[in-house]
Amino acid sequence: MQGGFFVLLKNRIMKKEQYSFEYEVFASIEELSETDAWLLKEAREVTDAAYAPYSNFNVGAVAKLANGEIVAGTNQENASYPVGLCAERVLLASASTLYPNVAIDTIAISYNNTHGESKHPISPCGMCRQSLVEFEDRTKQPIRLILSGLEGKVFVIRRAGSLLPLSFGSIDLK
Ligand code: THU
């Protein structure tokens, strides 16, 4: 009886899948192309427009749309903490409202941690990743991400969706 159990386990069909993604790492803004450097500079500057009196963590995001337009977003917090919005989702909502159905080529994201350092790239939180993936899906175009603090290293990710493997999406509701 026990032998049979082990035979069953041995014959079970199991596959392992692997997921990996590549991203580029630049030592500083100086290594970027002129367009990317401009976008990152704008993202760094727009952190001043954030409303983040609770976290003191001002995030700025600036997008270049497929039609050439530029749209920005910053985090907007609230005394009722969960009401606060991340810069990325503010940006996506603005872009989608101002230019409905226009794809986004690239988003540069930066931050100013006014009580700490702002030298290491941050990447979008889980909720924003979910929003970015759906934006990519519905506009049928990958969104490039340029991630950096106010100084230092820059990460470039070819497609926002690569940050959320096995993601849930509209197709799952069909
Ligand atoms: N935040 C963003 O706006 N984007 C991110 O990618 C990470 C976090 C905001 C949310 C909150 O207002 C503050 O940063 C600290 O978490």
Short mmCIF file of N, CA and C and ligand atoms in Angstrom, two decimals:
data_model
loop_
_atom_site.label_atom_id
_atom_site.label_comp_id
_atom_site.label_asym_id
_atom_site.label_seq_id
_atom_site.Cartn_x
_atom_site.Cartn_y
_atom_site.Cartn_z
N MET A 1 0.84 -1.22 0.00
CA MET A 1 0.00 0.00 0.00
C MET A 1 0.87 1.26 0.00
N GLN A 2 1.84 1.27 0.91
CA GLN A 2 2.72 2.43 0.99
C GLN A 2 3.55 2.60 -0.29
N GLY A 3 4.01 1.43 -0.82
CA GLY A 3 4.79 1.44 -2.05
C GLY A 3 4.01 2.12 -3.17
N GLY A 4 2.72 1.79 -3.26
CA GLY A 4 1.86 2.38 -4.29
C GLY A 4 1.79 3.89 -4.18
N PHE A 5 1.75 4.37 -2.99
CA PHE A 5 1.68 5.82 -2.75
C PHE A 5 2.91 6.53 -3.32
N PHE A 6 4.10 5.90 -3.05
CA PHE A 6 5.34 6.51 -3.55
C PHE A 6 5.45 6.47 -5.07
N VAL A 7 4.95 5.37 -5.65
CA VAL A 7 4.97 5.25 -7.11
C VAL A 7 4.13 6.39 -7.69
N LEU A 8 2.99 6.61 -7.08
CA LEU A 8 2.09 7.68 -7.56
C LEU A 8 2.80 9.04 -7.53
N LEU A 9 3.47 9.33 -6.45
CA LEU A 9 4.18 10.60 -6.31
C LEU A 9 5.24 10.76 -7.40
N LYS A 10 5.98 9.65 -7.64
CA LYS A 10 7.09 9.68 -8.60
C LYS A 10 6.60 9.98 -10.02
N ASN A 11 5.40 9.45 -10.32
CA ASN A 11 4.91 9.61 -11.69
C ASN A 11 4.12 10.90 -11.90
N ARG A 12 3.95 11.65 -10.82
CA ARG A 12 3.16 12.87 -10.96
C ARG A 12 3.84 13.82 -11.95
N ILE A 13 3.04 14.44 -12.79
CA ILE A 13 3.64 15.34 -13.80
C ILE A 13 3.72 16.75 -13.23
N MET A 14 4.94 17.19 -13.07
CA MET A 14 5.14 18.53 -12.51
C MET A 14 6.13 19.28 -13.36
N LYS A 15 5.81 20.54 -13.67
CA LYS A 15 6.71 21.34 -14.49
C LYS A 15 7.12 22.55 -13.68
N LYS A 16 8.35 22.95 -13.85
CA LYS A 16 8.74 24.20 -13.19
C LYS A 16 8.90 25.27 -14.24
N GLU A 17 8.32 26.43 -13.98
CA GLU A 17 8.48 27.56 -14.89
C GLU A 17 9.35 28.58 -14.18
N GLN A 18 10.07 29.37 -14.99
CA GLN A 18 10.91 30.38 -14.37
C GLN A 18 10.58 31.73 -14.95
N TYR A 19 10.73 32.76 -14.16
CA TYR A 19 10.49 34.09 -14.68
C TYR A 19 11.67 34.99 -14.34
N SER A 20 12.15 35.72 -15.32
CA SER A 20 13.20 36.69 -15.02
C SER A 20 13.03 37.88 -15.97
N PHE A 21 13.56 38.99 -15.60
CA PHE A 21 13.52 40.12 -16.54
C PHE A 21 14.79 40.94 -16.40
N GLU A 22 15.11 41.61 -17.49
CA GLU A 22 16.34 42.40 -17.48
C GLU A 22 15.98 43.86 -17.38
N TYR A 23 16.83 44.63 -16.73
CA TYR A 23 16.65 46.07 -16.74
C TYR A 23 18.02 46.73 -16.80
N GLU A 24 18.03 47.95 -17.29
CA GLU A 24 19.30 48.64 -17.46
C GLU A 24 19.61 49.48 -16.23
N VAL A 25 20.88 49.54 -15.91
CA VAL A 25 21.31 50.34 -14.76
C VAL A 25 22.33 51.37 -15.25
N PHE A 26 22.02 52.63 -15.01
CA PHE A 26 22.94 53.71 -15.39
C PHE A 26 23.47 54.36 -14.10
N ALA A 27 24.70 54.79 -14.16
CA ALA A 27 25.32 55.36 -12.96
C ALA A 27 24.68 56.69 -12.56
N SER A 28 24.23 57.44 -13.56
CA SER A 28 23.60 58.73 -13.26
C SER A 28 22.82 59.23 -14.47
N ILE A 29 22.12 60.33 -14.28
CA ILE A 29 21.31 60.94 -15.36
C ILE A 29 22.17 61.30 -16.57
N GLU A 30 23.43 61.57 -16.33
CA GLU A 30 24.34 61.98 -17.43
C GLU A 30 24.50 60.88 -18.49
N GLU A 31 24.25 59.64 -18.10
CA GLU A 31 24.43 58.54 -19.05
C GLU A 31 23.21 58.30 -19.93
N LEU A 32 22.12 59.01 -19.64
CA LEU A 32 20.87 58.78 -20.39
C LEU A 32 20.87 59.55 -21.71
N SER A 33 19.99 59.14 -22.63
CA SER A 33 19.80 59.90 -23.86
C SER A 33 19.21 61.26 -23.47
N GLU A 34 19.26 62.19 -24.40
CA GLU A 34 18.78 63.55 -24.10
C GLU A 34 17.31 63.54 -23.67
N THR A 35 16.48 62.77 -24.40
CA THR A 35 15.04 62.73 -24.11
C THR A 35 14.78 62.13 -22.73
N ASP A 36 15.44 61.00 -22.44
CA ASP A 36 15.23 60.35 -21.14
C ASP A 36 15.70 61.23 -20.00
N ALA A 37 16.84 61.90 -20.21
CA ALA A 37 17.39 62.77 -19.16
C ALA A 37 16.43 63.93 -18.90
N TRP A 38 15.84 64.46 -19.98
CA TRP A 38 14.89 65.56 -19.82
C TRP A 38 13.67 65.11 -19.00
N LEU A 39 13.16 63.94 -19.34
CA LEU A 39 11.98 63.41 -18.64
C LEU A 39 12.28 63.17 -17.16
N LEU A 40 13.44 62.63 -16.88
CA LEU A 40 13.81 62.38 -15.47
C LEU A 40 13.98 63.70 -14.72
N LYS A 41 14.57 64.67 -15.39
CA LYS A 41 14.75 65.99 -14.75
C LYS A 41 13.38 66.58 -14.38
N GLU A 42 12.43 66.45 -15.30
CA GLU A 42 11.07 66.94 -15.03
C GLU A 42 10.45 66.20 -13.84
N ALA A 43 10.66 64.88 -13.79
CA ALA A 43 10.09 64.08 -12.68
C ALA A 43 10.70 64.51 -11.35
N ARG A 44 12.00 64.79 -11.38
CA ARG A 44 12.67 65.25 -10.16
C ARG A 44 12.07 66.59 -9.72
N GLU A 45 11.86 67.48 -10.69
CA GLU A 45 11.35 68.82 -10.35
C GLU A 45 9.91 68.79 -9.86
N VAL A 46 9.10 67.91 -10.46
CA VAL A 46 7.66 67.91 -10.12
C VAL A 46 7.41 67.31 -8.73
N THR A 47 8.42 66.70 -8.11
CA THR A 47 8.25 66.21 -6.74
C THR A 47 7.84 67.36 -5.81
N ASP A 48 8.19 68.59 -6.19
CA ASP A 48 7.81 69.77 -5.39
C ASP A 48 6.29 69.95 -5.33
N ALA A 49 5.58 69.40 -6.29
CA ALA A 49 4.12 69.57 -6.33
C ALA A 49 3.39 68.50 -5.53
N ALA A 50 4.14 67.55 -4.97
CA ALA A 50 3.49 66.48 -4.20
C ALA A 50 2.88 67.06 -2.93
N TYR A 51 1.83 66.42 -2.45
CA TYR A 51 1.24 66.77 -1.16
C TYR A 51 1.43 65.56 -0.25
N ALA A 52 2.52 65.58 0.51
CA ALA A 52 2.88 64.40 1.31
C ALA A 52 3.30 64.81 2.72
N PRO A 53 2.39 65.53 3.44
CA PRO A 53 2.77 66.01 4.78
C PRO A 53 2.88 64.89 5.80
N TYR A 54 2.37 63.70 5.50
CA TYR A 54 2.38 62.61 6.48
C TYR A 54 3.61 61.72 6.33
N SER A 55 3.98 61.44 5.09
CA SER A 55 5.15 60.57 4.87
C SER A 55 6.42 61.38 4.62
N ASN A 56 6.27 62.65 4.24
CA ASN A 56 7.42 63.47 3.82
C ASN A 56 8.19 62.82 2.67
N PHE A 57 7.47 62.04 1.90
CA PHE A 57 8.07 61.32 0.78
C PHE A 57 7.36 61.79 -0.48
N ASN A 58 7.99 62.76 -1.15
CA ASN A 58 7.36 63.40 -2.31
C ASN A 58 7.73 62.66 -3.59
N VAL A 59 6.73 62.14 -4.26
CA VAL A 59 7.00 61.37 -5.48
C VAL A 59 6.51 62.16 -6.70
N GLY A 60 7.30 62.12 -7.76
CA GLY A 60 6.94 62.81 -9.00
C GLY A 60 7.04 61.83 -10.17
N ALA A 61 6.06 61.87 -11.04
CA ALA A 61 6.09 61.01 -12.23
C ALA A 61 5.75 61.87 -13.44
N VAL A 62 6.51 61.70 -14.50
CA VAL A 62 6.24 62.46 -15.73
C VAL A 62 6.26 61.49 -16.91
N ALA A 63 5.21 61.58 -17.73
CA ALA A 63 5.08 60.65 -18.86
C ALA A 63 5.18 61.37 -20.19
N LYS A 64 5.79 60.66 -21.14
CA LYS A 64 5.73 61.11 -22.53
C LYS A 64 4.75 60.18 -23.22
N LEU A 65 3.68 60.76 -23.75
CA LEU A 65 2.64 59.96 -24.40
C LEU A 65 3.00 59.67 -25.85
N ALA A 66 2.29 58.71 -26.44
CA ALA A 66 2.56 58.33 -27.82
C ALA A 66 2.26 59.49 -28.78
N ASN A 67 1.40 60.43 -28.36
CA ASN A 67 1.11 61.59 -29.23
C ASN A 67 2.07 62.76 -28.96
N GLY A 68 3.09 62.51 -28.12
CA GLY A 68 4.11 63.54 -27.86
C GLY A 68 3.80 64.43 -26.66
N GLU A 69 2.58 64.34 -26.13
CA GLU A 69 2.21 65.19 -25.00
C GLU A 69 2.92 64.73 -23.72
N ILE A 70 3.09 65.65 -22.80
CA ILE A 70 3.73 65.36 -21.51
C ILE A 70 2.68 65.50 -20.40
N VAL A 71 2.59 64.51 -19.53
CA VAL A 71 1.63 64.55 -18.42
C VAL A 71 2.37 64.19 -17.14
N ALA A 72 2.03 64.90 -16.05
CA ALA A 72 2.72 64.64 -14.78
C ALA A 72 1.74 64.18 -13.70
N GLY A 73 2.27 63.57 -12.67
CA GLY A 73 1.47 63.20 -11.50
C GLY A 73 2.36 63.24 -10.26
N THR A 74 1.74 63.54 -9.12
CA THR A 74 2.48 63.52 -7.86
C THR A 74 1.61 62.84 -6.81
N ASN A 75 2.22 62.34 -5.75
CA ASN A 75 1.40 61.70 -4.71
C ASN A 75 0.62 62.75 -3.93
N GLN A 76 -0.60 62.41 -3.59
CA GLN A 76 -1.52 63.31 -2.91
C GLN A 76 -2.08 62.56 -1.70
N GLU A 77 -1.58 62.95 -0.53
CA GLU A 77 -1.95 62.21 0.68
C GLU A 77 -3.19 62.82 1.35
N ASN A 78 -3.62 62.17 2.42
CA ASN A 78 -4.81 62.61 3.13
C ASN A 78 -4.67 62.24 4.60
N ALA A 79 -5.29 63.05 5.48
CA ALA A 79 -5.26 62.77 6.91
C ALA A 79 -5.84 61.38 7.20
N SER A 80 -6.77 60.97 6.37
CA SER A 80 -7.25 59.59 6.42
C SER A 80 -6.34 58.80 5.48
N TYR A 81 -5.26 58.25 6.03
CA TYR A 81 -4.13 57.75 5.23
C TYR A 81 -4.48 56.93 3.97
N PRO A 82 -5.39 55.94 4.09
CA PRO A 82 -5.62 55.10 2.90
C PRO A 82 -6.23 55.85 1.71
N VAL A 83 -6.72 57.06 1.96
CA VAL A 83 -7.31 57.85 0.87
C VAL A 83 -6.22 58.38 -0.08
N GLY A 84 -5.00 58.46 0.40
CA GLY A 84 -3.89 59.01 -0.40
C GLY A 84 -3.68 58.27 -1.71
N LEU A 85 -3.18 59.03 -2.68
CA LEU A 85 -2.94 58.46 -4.01
C LEU A 85 -1.46 58.54 -4.37
N CYS A 86 -0.97 57.53 -5.02
CA CYS A 86 0.43 57.52 -5.49
C CYS A 86 0.55 58.37 -6.75
N ALA A 87 1.76 58.87 -6.97
CA ALA A 87 2.05 59.70 -8.14
C ALA A 87 1.70 58.98 -9.45
N GLU A 88 2.01 57.69 -9.50
CA GLU A 88 1.82 56.94 -10.75
C GLU A 88 0.35 56.87 -11.14
N ARG A 89 -0.52 56.61 -10.12
CA ARG A 89 -1.94 56.49 -10.45
C ARG A 89 -2.57 57.85 -10.72
N VAL A 90 -2.05 58.90 -10.09
CA VAL A 90 -2.52 60.26 -10.41
C VAL A 90 -2.17 60.54 -11.87
N LEU A 91 -0.96 60.18 -12.25
CA LEU A 91 -0.52 60.40 -13.63
C LEU A 91 -1.40 59.62 -14.62
N LEU A 92 -1.64 58.34 -14.35
CA LEU A 92 -2.43 57.52 -15.28
C LEU A 92 -3.84 58.08 -15.43
N ALA A 93 -4.43 58.52 -14.31
CA ALA A 93 -5.79 59.07 -14.36
C ALA A 93 -5.80 60.37 -15.18
N SER A 94 -4.78 61.21 -14.98
CA SER A 94 -4.71 62.48 -15.73
C SER A 94 -4.53 62.21 -17.21
N ALA A 95 -3.60 61.32 -17.53
CA ALA A 95 -3.30 61.03 -18.94
C ALA A 95 -4.56 60.50 -19.64
N SER A 96 -5.23 59.59 -18.95
CA SER A 96 -6.40 58.96 -19.53
C SER A 96 -7.57 59.93 -19.69
N THR A 97 -7.61 60.95 -18.83
CA THR A 97 -8.68 61.94 -18.90
C THR A 97 -8.38 63.00 -19.96
N LEU A 98 -7.12 63.45 -19.98
CA LEU A 98 -6.76 64.50 -20.93
C LEU A 98 -6.65 63.96 -22.36
N TYR A 99 -6.13 62.74 -22.48
CA TYR A 99 -5.91 62.14 -23.82
C TYR A 99 -6.41 60.71 -23.81
N PRO A 100 -7.73 60.52 -23.86
CA PRO A 100 -8.29 59.17 -23.75
C PRO A 100 -7.72 58.22 -24.80
N ASN A 101 -7.39 57.03 -24.37
CA ASN A 101 -6.91 55.95 -25.24
C ASN A 101 -5.56 56.20 -25.91
N VAL A 102 -4.85 57.21 -25.48
CA VAL A 102 -3.50 57.43 -26.03
C VAL A 102 -2.50 56.64 -25.18
N ALA A 103 -1.65 55.88 -25.84
CA ALA A 103 -0.66 55.05 -25.13
C ALA A 103 0.42 55.93 -24.49
N ILE A 104 1.11 55.34 -23.54
CA ILE A 104 2.22 56.03 -22.90
C ILE A 104 3.52 55.37 -23.34
N ASP A 105 4.46 56.16 -23.83
CA ASP A 105 5.77 55.61 -24.24
C ASP A 105 6.63 55.36 -23.01
N THR A 106 6.82 56.39 -22.22
CA THR A 106 7.78 56.31 -21.10
C THR A 106 7.27 57.11 -19.90
N ILE A 107 7.51 56.58 -18.72
CA ILE A 107 7.25 57.35 -17.49
C ILE A 107 8.55 57.42 -16.69
N ALA A 108 8.95 58.64 -16.30
CA ALA A 108 10.08 58.81 -15.38
C ALA A 108 9.51 59.03 -13.99
N ILE A 109 10.08 58.33 -13.01
CA ILE A 109 9.58 58.43 -11.63
C ILE A 109 10.74 58.78 -10.71
N SER A 110 10.53 59.83 -9.91
CA SER A 110 11.55 60.21 -8.95
C SER A 110 10.89 60.53 -7.61
N TYR A 111 11.69 60.81 -6.61
CA TYR A 111 11.12 61.13 -5.29
C TYR A 111 12.09 62.00 -4.51
N ASN A 112 11.51 62.70 -3.55
CA ASN A 112 12.33 63.50 -2.62
C ASN A 112 11.91 63.12 -1.22
N ASN A 113 12.74 62.33 -0.56
CA ASN A 113 12.47 61.96 0.83
C ASN A 113 12.99 63.10 1.69
N THR A 114 12.11 64.01 2.06
CA THR A 114 12.57 65.26 2.68
C THR A 114 13.18 65.03 4.07
N HIS A 115 12.95 63.86 4.66
CA HIS A 115 13.55 63.56 5.97
C HIS A 115 14.66 62.50 5.86
N GLY A 116 15.07 62.21 4.65
CA GLY A 116 16.08 61.16 4.49
C GLY A 116 16.85 61.35 3.19
N GLU A 117 17.31 60.26 2.62
CA GLU A 117 18.08 60.33 1.38
C GLU A 117 17.20 60.03 0.17
N SER A 118 17.61 60.51 -0.96
CA SER A 118 16.84 60.30 -2.19
C SER A 118 17.79 59.87 -3.31
N LYS A 119 18.63 58.91 -2.99
CA LYS A 119 19.72 58.55 -3.92
C LYS A 119 19.51 57.23 -4.66
N HIS A 120 18.54 56.44 -4.20
CA HIS A 120 18.36 55.11 -4.81
C HIS A 120 17.03 55.07 -5.55
N PRO A 121 17.00 54.45 -6.75
CA PRO A 121 15.73 54.40 -7.49
C PRO A 121 14.64 53.70 -6.67
N ILE A 122 13.40 54.22 -6.77
CA ILE A 122 12.26 53.46 -6.21
C ILE A 122 11.48 52.92 -7.39
N SER A 123 10.72 51.88 -7.15
CA SER A 123 9.86 51.39 -8.23
C SER A 123 8.42 51.36 -7.74
N PRO A 124 7.46 51.37 -8.67
CA PRO A 124 6.06 51.52 -8.32
C PRO A 124 5.57 50.47 -7.31
N CYS A 125 4.67 50.89 -6.42
CA CYS A 125 4.11 49.96 -5.43
C CYS A 125 3.22 48.94 -6.14
N GLY A 126 2.80 47.93 -5.43
CA GLY A 126 2.00 46.85 -6.02
C GLY A 126 0.72 47.34 -6.66
N MET A 127 0.04 48.27 -5.99
CA MET A 127 -1.23 48.77 -6.53
C MET A 127 -1.00 49.51 -7.85
N CYS A 128 0.06 50.30 -7.90
CA CYS A 128 0.37 51.04 -9.13
C CYS A 128 0.80 50.09 -10.24
N ARG A 129 1.49 49.03 -9.89
CA ARG A 129 1.87 48.03 -10.91
C ARG A 129 0.62 47.48 -11.57
N GLN A 130 -0.38 47.18 -10.76
CA GLN A 130 -1.64 46.66 -11.28
C GLN A 130 -2.27 47.66 -12.26
N SER A 131 -2.26 48.93 -11.89
CA SER A 131 -2.82 49.97 -12.77
C SER A 131 -2.01 50.13 -14.05
N LEU A 132 -0.69 50.06 -13.91
CA LEU A 132 0.18 50.21 -15.08
C LEU A 132 -0.05 49.07 -16.07
N VAL A 133 -0.19 47.86 -15.54
CA VAL A 133 -0.40 46.69 -16.41
C VAL A 133 -1.70 46.86 -17.20
N GLU A 134 -2.74 47.31 -16.53
CA GLU A 134 -4.02 47.46 -17.24
C GLU A 134 -3.93 48.57 -18.29
N PHE A 135 -3.17 49.62 -17.98
CA PHE A 135 -2.99 50.70 -18.96
C PHE A 135 -2.27 50.16 -20.20
N GLU A 136 -1.23 49.36 -19.97
CA GLU A 136 -0.51 48.75 -21.09
C GLU A 136 -1.44 47.86 -21.92
N ASP A 137 -2.24 47.06 -21.20
CA ASP A 137 -3.14 46.12 -21.89
C ASP A 137 -4.14 46.86 -22.77
N ARG A 138 -4.72 47.90 -22.20
CA ARG A 138 -5.79 48.52 -22.97
C ARG A 138 -5.29 49.43 -24.09
N THR A 139 -4.07 49.94 -23.96
CA THR A 139 -3.53 50.76 -25.04
C THR A 139 -2.63 49.93 -25.96
N LYS A 140 -2.45 48.66 -25.59
CA LYS A 140 -1.66 47.71 -26.39
C LYS A 140 -0.25 48.20 -26.68
N GLN A 141 0.33 48.84 -25.68
CA GLN A 141 1.71 49.29 -25.84
C GLN A 141 2.45 49.23 -24.51
N PRO A 142 3.68 48.72 -24.52
CA PRO A 142 4.45 48.69 -23.27
C PRO A 142 4.79 50.10 -22.80
N ILE A 143 4.86 50.26 -21.49
CA ILE A 143 5.29 51.54 -20.90
C ILE A 143 6.70 51.37 -20.36
N ARG A 144 7.63 52.15 -20.89
CA ARG A 144 9.01 52.13 -20.37
C ARG A 144 9.05 52.91 -19.07
N LEU A 145 9.85 52.45 -18.13
CA LEU A 145 9.97 53.17 -16.87
C LEU A 145 11.41 53.62 -16.66
N ILE A 146 11.56 54.87 -16.24
CA ILE A 146 12.87 55.40 -15.86
C ILE A 146 12.77 55.71 -14.37
N LEU A 147 13.54 55.02 -13.56
CA LEU A 147 13.42 55.14 -12.11
C LEU A 147 14.69 55.69 -11.49
N SER A 148 14.53 56.73 -10.67
CA SER A 148 15.70 57.30 -10.01
C SER A 148 15.28 58.24 -8.89
N GLY A 149 16.16 58.47 -7.94
CA GLY A 149 15.92 59.47 -6.91
C GLY A 149 16.28 60.85 -7.44
N LEU A 150 16.66 61.73 -6.56
CA LEU A 150 17.06 63.08 -6.99
C LEU A 150 18.47 63.09 -7.55
N GLU A 151 19.20 62.03 -7.25
CA GLU A 151 20.56 61.88 -7.78
C GLU A 151 20.88 60.38 -7.83
N GLY A 152 22.03 60.08 -8.39
CA GLY A 152 22.49 58.70 -8.36
C GLY A 152 21.94 57.83 -9.48
N LYS A 153 22.00 56.52 -9.21
CA LYS A 153 21.66 55.48 -10.19
C LYS A 153 20.30 55.64 -10.84
N VAL A 154 20.22 55.16 -12.07
CA VAL A 154 18.94 55.18 -12.80
C VAL A 154 18.67 53.77 -13.33
N PHE A 155 17.48 53.27 -13.08
CA PHE A 155 17.06 51.99 -13.66
C PHE A 155 16.13 52.28 -14.83
N VAL A 156 16.31 51.54 -15.92
CA VAL A 156 15.37 51.65 -17.04
C VAL A 156 14.76 50.28 -17.29
N ILE A 157 13.44 50.22 -17.21
CA ILE A 157 12.70 48.97 -17.39
C ILE A 157 11.88 49.08 -18.67
N ARG A 158 12.02 48.10 -19.53
CA ARG A 158 11.45 48.18 -20.87
C ARG A 158 9.91 48.16 -20.87
N ARG A 159 9.34 47.47 -19.89
CA ARG A 159 7.89 47.26 -19.91
C ARG A 159 7.42 47.15 -18.45
N ALA A 160 6.52 48.05 -18.05
CA ALA A 160 6.06 48.07 -16.65
C ALA A 160 5.51 46.71 -16.22
N GLY A 161 4.85 46.02 -17.15
CA GLY A 161 4.24 44.72 -16.83
C GLY A 161 5.23 43.68 -16.34
N SER A 162 6.50 43.86 -16.69
CA SER A 162 7.51 42.88 -16.26
C SER A 162 7.68 42.91 -14.74
N LEU A 163 7.17 43.98 -14.08
CA LEU A 163 7.26 44.07 -12.61
C LEU A 163 6.12 43.33 -11.93
N LEU A 164 5.19 42.79 -12.73
CA LEU A 164 4.04 42.11 -12.12
C LEU A 164 3.73 40.82 -12.88
N PRO A 165 4.60 39.81 -12.73
CA PRO A 165 4.38 38.56 -13.44
C PRO A 165 3.11 37.85 -12.96
N LEU A 166 2.52 37.07 -13.84
CA LEU A 166 1.29 36.32 -13.54
C LEU A 166 0.18 37.24 -13.04
N SER A 167 0.11 38.43 -13.62
CA SER A 167 -0.84 39.41 -13.10
C SER A 167 -2.28 39.05 -13.42
N PHE A 168 -3.16 39.54 -12.59
CA PHE A 168 -4.60 39.40 -12.79
C PHE A 168 -5.04 40.50 -13.74
N GLY A 169 -5.93 40.16 -14.67
CA GLY A 169 -6.36 41.20 -15.61
C GLY A 169 -7.76 40.97 -16.12
N SER A 170 -8.18 41.85 -17.02
CA SER A 170 -9.56 41.81 -17.51
C SER A 170 -9.90 40.47 -18.15
N ILE A 171 -8.91 39.84 -18.75
CA ILE A 171 -9.14 38.55 -19.42
C ILE A 171 -9.62 37.48 -18.43
N ASP A 172 -9.18 37.63 -17.18
CA ASP A 172 -9.58 36.65 -16.15
C ASP A 172 -11.06 36.78 -15.78
N LEU A 173 -11.66 37.89 -16.10
CA LEU A 173 -13.06 38.10 -15.74
C LEU A 173 -14.01 37.60 -16.83
N LYS A 174 -13.42 37.14 -17.94
CA LYS A 174 -14.27 36.71 -19.07
C LYS A 174 -14.89 35.35 -18.80
N1 THU B 1 4.29 56.53 -3.29
C1 THU B 1 4.12 56.89 -4.59
O1 THU B 1 3.52 57.93 -4.91
N2 THU B 1 4.63 56.08 -5.54
C2 THU B 1 5.38 54.97 -5.29
O2 THU B 1 5.82 54.33 -6.23
C3 THU B 1 5.64 54.57 -3.92
C4 THU B 1 4.93 55.33 -2.86
C5 THU B 1 3.78 57.44 -2.26
C6 THU B 1 2.62 56.94 -1.44
C7 THU B 1 2.77 57.75 -0.19
O3 THU B 1 2.17 59.01 -0.38
C8 THU B 1 4.27 57.96 -0.06
O4 THU B 1 4.82 57.71 -1.33
C9 THU B 1 4.93 57.07 0.97
O5 THU B 1 4.58 55.76 0.78
#
